[in-house]
């Protein structure tokens, strides 16, 4: 599975194209889909969630462990998978952000890619920096609450 680390700010051109950080691309080119999958964050924050196709396939498999026809399962699958955008890399390692995703996250001329392990988030840079500062401040308490060997 791809592993995303770091915090990078990149420009968005007037066509909505943005260069995916090289460290992220190096993880993603190994996968069956040479690009990224993005969707609006379901957490109620103005960020776009991102991952490689392998993560999305794994998540899809998690839904099959429950009754696939149960109403809650169907709604959760629909809510997530209907919003996923598959964005292939162009020859320069860029992707074309959709206006829907840019509007959702308040993105205009630059974005912040924030690594989160198996996933990453794309933010409007100032909003991302603020949220990252908050996450760093809260992290010690979260780490203290973890049981050895059970990072989740």
PDB file of C-alpha atoms in Angstrom:
ATOM      1  CA  UNK A   1       0.000   0.000   0.000  1.00  0.00           C
ATOM      2  CA  UNK A   2       1.228   3.502  -0.805  1.00  0.00           C
ATOM      3  CA  UNK A   3       2.546   5.598   2.082  1.00  0.00           C
ATOM      4  CA  UNK A   4       2.154   9.385   2.009  1.00  0.00           C
ATOM      5  CA  UNK A   5       4.322  11.606   4.209  1.00  0.00           C
ATOM      6  CA  UNK A   6       5.179  15.276   4.314  1.00  0.00           C
ATOM      7  CA  UNK A   7       3.523  18.637   3.721  1.00  0.00           C
ATOM      8  CA  UNK A   8       3.937  20.300   0.327  1.00  0.00           C
ATOM      9  CA  UNK A   9       2.359  23.429  -1.154  1.00  0.00           C
ATOM     10  CA  UNK A  10       1.996  23.538  -4.955  1.00  0.00           C
ATOM     11  CA  UNK A  11       0.499  26.036  -7.389  1.00  0.00           C
ATOM     12  CA  UNK A  12      -2.721  25.342  -9.286  1.00  0.00           C
ATOM     13  CA  UNK A  13      -2.686  26.663 -12.856  1.00  0.00           C
ATOM     14  CA  UNK A  14      -5.625  28.422 -14.498  1.00  0.00           C
ATOM     15  CA  UNK A  15      -6.848  25.097 -15.948  1.00  0.00           C
ATOM     16  CA  UNK A  16      -6.991  23.500 -12.489  1.00  0.00           C
ATOM     17  CA  UNK A  17      -3.849  21.411 -12.941  1.00  0.00           C
ATOM     18  CA  UNK A  18      -1.570  20.797  -9.988  1.00  0.00           C
ATOM     19  CA  UNK A  19       1.666  18.863  -9.704  1.00  0.00           C
ATOM     20  CA  UNK A  20       1.377  15.965  -7.274  1.00  0.00           C
ATOM     21  CA  UNK A  21       4.441  15.917  -4.971  1.00  0.00           C
ATOM     22  CA  UNK A  22       7.199  13.681  -6.345  1.00  0.00           C
ATOM     23  CA  UNK A  23       7.302  11.583  -3.166  1.00  0.00           C
ATOM     24  CA  UNK A  24       3.567  10.874  -3.558  1.00  0.00           C
ATOM     25  CA  UNK A  25       3.916  10.080  -7.282  1.00  0.00           C
ATOM     26  CA  UNK A  26       6.771   7.678  -6.576  1.00  0.00           C
ATOM     27  CA  UNK A  27       4.405   5.689  -4.354  1.00  0.00           C
ATOM     28  CA  UNK A  28       1.494   5.844  -6.804  1.00  0.00           C
ATOM     29  CA  UNK A  29       3.205   4.835 -10.056  1.00  0.00           C
ATOM     30  CA  UNK A  30       3.647   1.331  -8.613  1.00  0.00           C
ATOM     31  CA  UNK A  31      -0.126   0.804  -8.525  1.00  0.00           C
ATOM     32  CA  UNK A  32      -2.589  -0.498 -11.119  1.00  0.00           C
ATOM     33  CA  UNK A  33      -3.993   3.029 -11.707  1.00  0.00           C
ATOM     34  CA  UNK A  34      -1.336   5.701 -12.390  1.00  0.00           C
ATOM     35  CA  UNK A  35      -2.994   8.597 -10.637  1.00  0.00           C
ATOM     36  CA  UNK A  36      -4.874   9.537  -7.498  1.00  0.00           C
ATOM     37  CA  UNK A  37      -8.379   9.044  -6.202  1.00  0.00           C
ATOM     38  CA  UNK A  38      -9.979  12.051  -4.514  1.00  0.00           C
ATOM     39  CA  UNK A  39     -13.259  12.748  -2.752  1.00  0.00           C
ATOM     40  CA  UNK A  40     -14.696  15.450  -0.483  1.00  0.00           C
ATOM     41  CA  UNK A  41     -13.852  14.792   3.154  1.00  0.00           C
ATOM     42  CA  UNK A  42     -16.770  13.140   4.949  1.00  0.00           C
ATOM     43  CA  UNK A  43     -15.463  14.559   8.256  1.00  0.00           C
ATOM     44  CA  UNK A  44     -17.130  17.949   7.855  1.00  0.00           C
ATOM     45  CA  UNK A  45     -13.838  19.729   7.174  1.00  0.00           C
ATOM     46  CA  UNK A  46     -12.986  21.733   4.030  1.00  0.00           C
ATOM     47  CA  UNK A  47     -10.466  19.231   2.694  1.00  0.00           C
ATOM     48  CA  UNK A  48     -10.244  16.733  -0.130  1.00  0.00           C
ATOM     49  CA  UNK A  49      -9.289  13.194   0.843  1.00  0.00           C
ATOM     50  CA  UNK A  50      -6.791  11.457  -1.416  1.00  0.00           C
ATOM     51  CA  UNK A  51      -5.253   8.035  -1.824  1.00  0.00           C
ATOM     52  CA  UNK A  52      -4.037   5.477  -4.296  1.00  0.00           C
ATOM     53  CA  UNK A  53      -6.386   3.055  -5.989  1.00  0.00           C
ATOM     54  CA  UNK A  54      -5.123   0.277  -3.694  1.00  0.00           C
ATOM     55  CA  UNK A  55      -6.535   2.035  -0.638  1.00  0.00           C
ATOM     56  CA  UNK A  56      -9.896   2.527  -2.345  1.00  0.00           C
ATOM     57  CA  UNK A  57      -9.995  -1.151  -3.352  1.00  0.00           C
ATOM     58  CA  UNK A  58      -9.214  -2.156   0.239  1.00  0.00           C
ATOM     59  CA  UNK A  59     -11.951   0.121   1.550  1.00  0.00           C
ATOM     60  CA  UNK A  60     -14.408  -1.363  -0.929  1.00  0.00           C
ATOM     61  CA  UNK A  61     -13.555  -4.809   0.431  1.00  0.00           C
ATOM     62  CA  UNK A  62     -14.378  -3.637   3.955  1.00  0.00           C
ATOM     63  CA  UNK A  63     -17.950  -2.959   2.882  1.00  0.00           C
ATOM     64  CA  UNK A  64     -18.390  -6.568   1.745  1.00  0.00           C
ATOM     65  CA  UNK A  65     -17.837  -7.837   5.284  1.00  0.00           C
ATOM     66  CA  UNK A  66     -21.304  -6.583   6.150  1.00  0.00           C
ATOM     67  CA  UNK A  67     -24.584  -7.260   4.396  1.00  0.00           C
ATOM     68  CA  UNK A  68     -24.132  -5.362   1.095  1.00  0.00           C
ATOM     69  CA  UNK A  69     -27.886  -4.812   0.869  1.00  0.00           C
ATOM     70  CA  UNK A  70     -28.379  -3.425   4.373  1.00  0.00           C
ATOM     71  CA  UNK A  71     -29.720   0.145   4.028  1.00  0.00           C
ATOM     72  CA  UNK A  72     -26.940   1.743   6.113  1.00  0.00           C
ATOM     73  CA  UNK A  73     -24.245  -0.100   4.181  1.00  0.00           C
ATOM     74  CA  UNK A  74     -25.773   0.874   0.838  1.00  0.00           C
ATOM     75  CA  UNK A  75     -26.038   4.528   1.864  1.00  0.00           C
ATOM     76  CA  UNK A  76     -22.458   4.629   3.132  1.00  0.00           C
ATOM     77  CA  UNK A  77     -21.148   3.036  -0.079  1.00  0.00           C
ATOM     78  CA  UNK A  78     -23.218   5.405  -2.206  1.00  0.00           C
ATOM     79  CA  UNK A  79     -22.161   8.472  -0.219  1.00  0.00           C
ATOM     80  CA  UNK A  80     -18.487   7.626  -0.631  1.00  0.00           C
ATOM     81  CA  UNK A  81     -18.056   5.929  -3.983  1.00  0.00           C
ATOM     82  CA  UNK A  82     -20.389   8.241  -5.927  1.00  0.00           C
ATOM     83  CA  UNK A  83     -18.113  11.169  -5.055  1.00  0.00           C
ATOM     84  CA  UNK A  84     -14.757   9.541  -5.830  1.00  0.00           C
ATOM     85  CA  UNK A  85     -12.855  11.100  -8.722  1.00  0.00           C
ATOM     86  CA  UNK A  86     -10.081   9.102 -10.442  1.00  0.00           C
ATOM     87  CA  UNK A  87      -7.504  11.587 -11.677  1.00  0.00           C
ATOM     88  CA  UNK A  88      -4.718  10.193 -13.901  1.00  0.00           C
ATOM     89  CA  UNK A  89      -1.270  11.781 -14.026  1.00  0.00           C
ATOM     90  CA  UNK A  90      -0.381  13.721 -17.143  1.00  0.00           C
ATOM     91  CA  UNK A  91       3.187  13.363 -18.540  1.00  0.00           C
ATOM     92  CA  UNK A  92       4.418  16.084 -16.129  1.00  0.00           C
ATOM     93  CA  UNK A  93       2.982  14.376 -13.028  1.00  0.00           C
ATOM     94  CA  UNK A  94       0.025  16.719 -12.720  1.00  0.00           C
ATOM     95  CA  UNK A  95      -3.657  16.018 -12.195  1.00  0.00           C
ATOM     96  CA  UNK A  96      -6.627  18.171 -13.168  1.00  0.00           C
ATOM     97  CA  UNK A  97      -8.645  19.086 -10.083  1.00  0.00           C
ATOM     98  CA  UNK A  98     -12.367  19.293 -10.723  1.00  0.00           C
ATOM     99  CA  UNK A  99     -14.203  22.518  -9.976  1.00  0.00           C
ATOM    100  CA  UNK A 100     -16.422  20.560  -7.563  1.00  0.00           C
ATOM    101  CA  UNK A 101     -13.441  19.508  -5.421  1.00  0.00           C
ATOM    102  CA  UNK A 102     -11.824  22.946  -5.612  1.00  0.00           C
ATOM    103  CA  UNK A 103     -15.027  24.652  -4.497  1.00  0.00           C
ATOM    104  CA  UNK A 104     -15.553  22.146  -1.681  1.00  0.00           C
ATOM    105  CA  UNK A 105     -12.111  22.886  -0.200  1.00  0.00           C
ATOM    106  CA  UNK A 106     -11.982  26.592  -1.063  1.00  0.00           C
ATOM    107  CA  UNK A 107      -8.991  26.057  -3.366  1.00  0.00           C
ATOM    108  CA  UNK A 108      -8.003  28.702  -5.896  1.00  0.00           C
ATOM    109  CA  UNK A 109      -4.360  29.213  -6.888  1.00  0.00           C
ATOM    110  CA  UNK A 110      -2.455  26.825  -4.604  1.00  0.00           C
ATOM    111  CA  UNK A 111      -2.978  23.695  -2.538  1.00  0.00           C
ATOM    112  CA  UNK A 112      -1.376  21.988   0.431  1.00  0.00           C
ATOM    113  CA  UNK A 113      -0.804  18.240   0.187  1.00  0.00           C
ATOM    114  CA  UNK A 114      -0.658  16.799   3.715  1.00  0.00           C
ATOM    115  CA  UNK A 115       0.508  13.199   4.118  1.00  0.00           C
ATOM    116  CA  UNK A 116      -1.460  11.020   6.518  1.00  0.00           C
ATOM    117  CA  UNK A 117       0.095   7.581   6.028  1.00  0.00           C
ATOM    118  CA  UNK A 118      -2.063   5.451   3.726  1.00  0.00           C
ATOM    119  CA  UNK A 119      -3.985   8.568   2.647  1.00  0.00           C
ATOM    120  CA  UNK A 120      -3.406  12.287   2.240  1.00  0.00           C
ATOM    121  CA  UNK A 121      -5.481  15.445   2.286  1.00  0.00           C
ATOM    122  CA  UNK A 122      -5.550  18.427  -0.056  1.00  0.00           C
ATOM    123  CA  UNK A 123      -6.332  21.796   1.539  1.00  0.00           C
ATOM    124  CA  UNK A 124      -6.424  25.468   0.781  1.00  0.00           C
ATOM    125  CA  UNK A 125      -2.927  26.250   2.204  1.00  0.00           C
ATOM    126  CA  UNK A 126      -3.870  28.580   5.081  1.00  0.00           C
ATOM    127  CA  UNK A 127      -6.756  26.368   6.210  1.00  0.00           C
ATOM    128  CA  UNK A 128      -4.516  23.300   5.976  1.00  0.00           C
ATOM    129  CA  UNK A 129      -1.766  24.957   8.014  1.00  0.00           C
ATOM    130  CA  UNK A 130      -4.255  25.899  10.720  1.00  0.00           C
ATOM    131  CA  UNK A 131      -5.709  22.385  10.868  1.00  0.00           C
ATOM    132  CA  UNK A 132      -2.201  20.865  10.856  1.00  0.00           C
ATOM    133  CA  UNK A 133      -1.146  23.103  13.764  1.00  0.00           C
ATOM    134  CA  UNK A 134      -4.219  21.939  15.687  1.00  0.00           C
ATOM    135  CA  UNK A 135      -3.472  18.287  14.883  1.00  0.00           C
ATOM    136  CA  UNK A 136       0.140  18.653  16.038  1.00  0.00           C
ATOM    137  CA  UNK A 137      -1.006  20.285  19.291  1.00  0.00           C
ATOM    138  CA  UNK A 138      -3.538  17.493  19.925  1.00  0.00           C
ATOM    139  CA  UNK A 139      -1.243  14.624  18.882  1.00  0.00           C
ATOM    140  CA  UNK A 140       0.440  13.921  22.258  1.00  0.00           C
ATOM    141  CA  UNK A 141      -2.919  13.142  23.894  1.00  0.00           C
ATOM    142  CA  UNK A 142      -3.908  10.909  20.972  1.00  0.00           C
ATOM    143  CA  UNK A 143      -0.590   9.050  21.117  1.00  0.00           C
ATOM    144  CA  UNK A 144      -0.967   8.568  24.878  1.00  0.00           C
ATOM    145  CA  UNK A 145      -4.422   7.029  24.364  1.00  0.00           C
ATOM    146  CA  UNK A 146      -3.140   4.414  21.912  1.00  0.00           C
ATOM    147  CA  UNK A 147      -2.580   0.886  23.099  1.00  0.00           C
ATOM    148  CA  UNK A 148       0.807  -0.631  22.157  1.00  0.00           C
ATOM    149  CA  UNK A 149       0.568  -2.271  18.741  1.00  0.00           C
ATOM    150  CA  UNK A 150      -2.863  -0.823  17.938  1.00  0.00           C
ATOM    151  CA  UNK A 151      -2.395   2.285  15.845  1.00  0.00           C
ATOM    152  CA  UNK A 152      -5.788   3.249  14.408  1.00  0.00           C
TER     153      UNK A 152
END
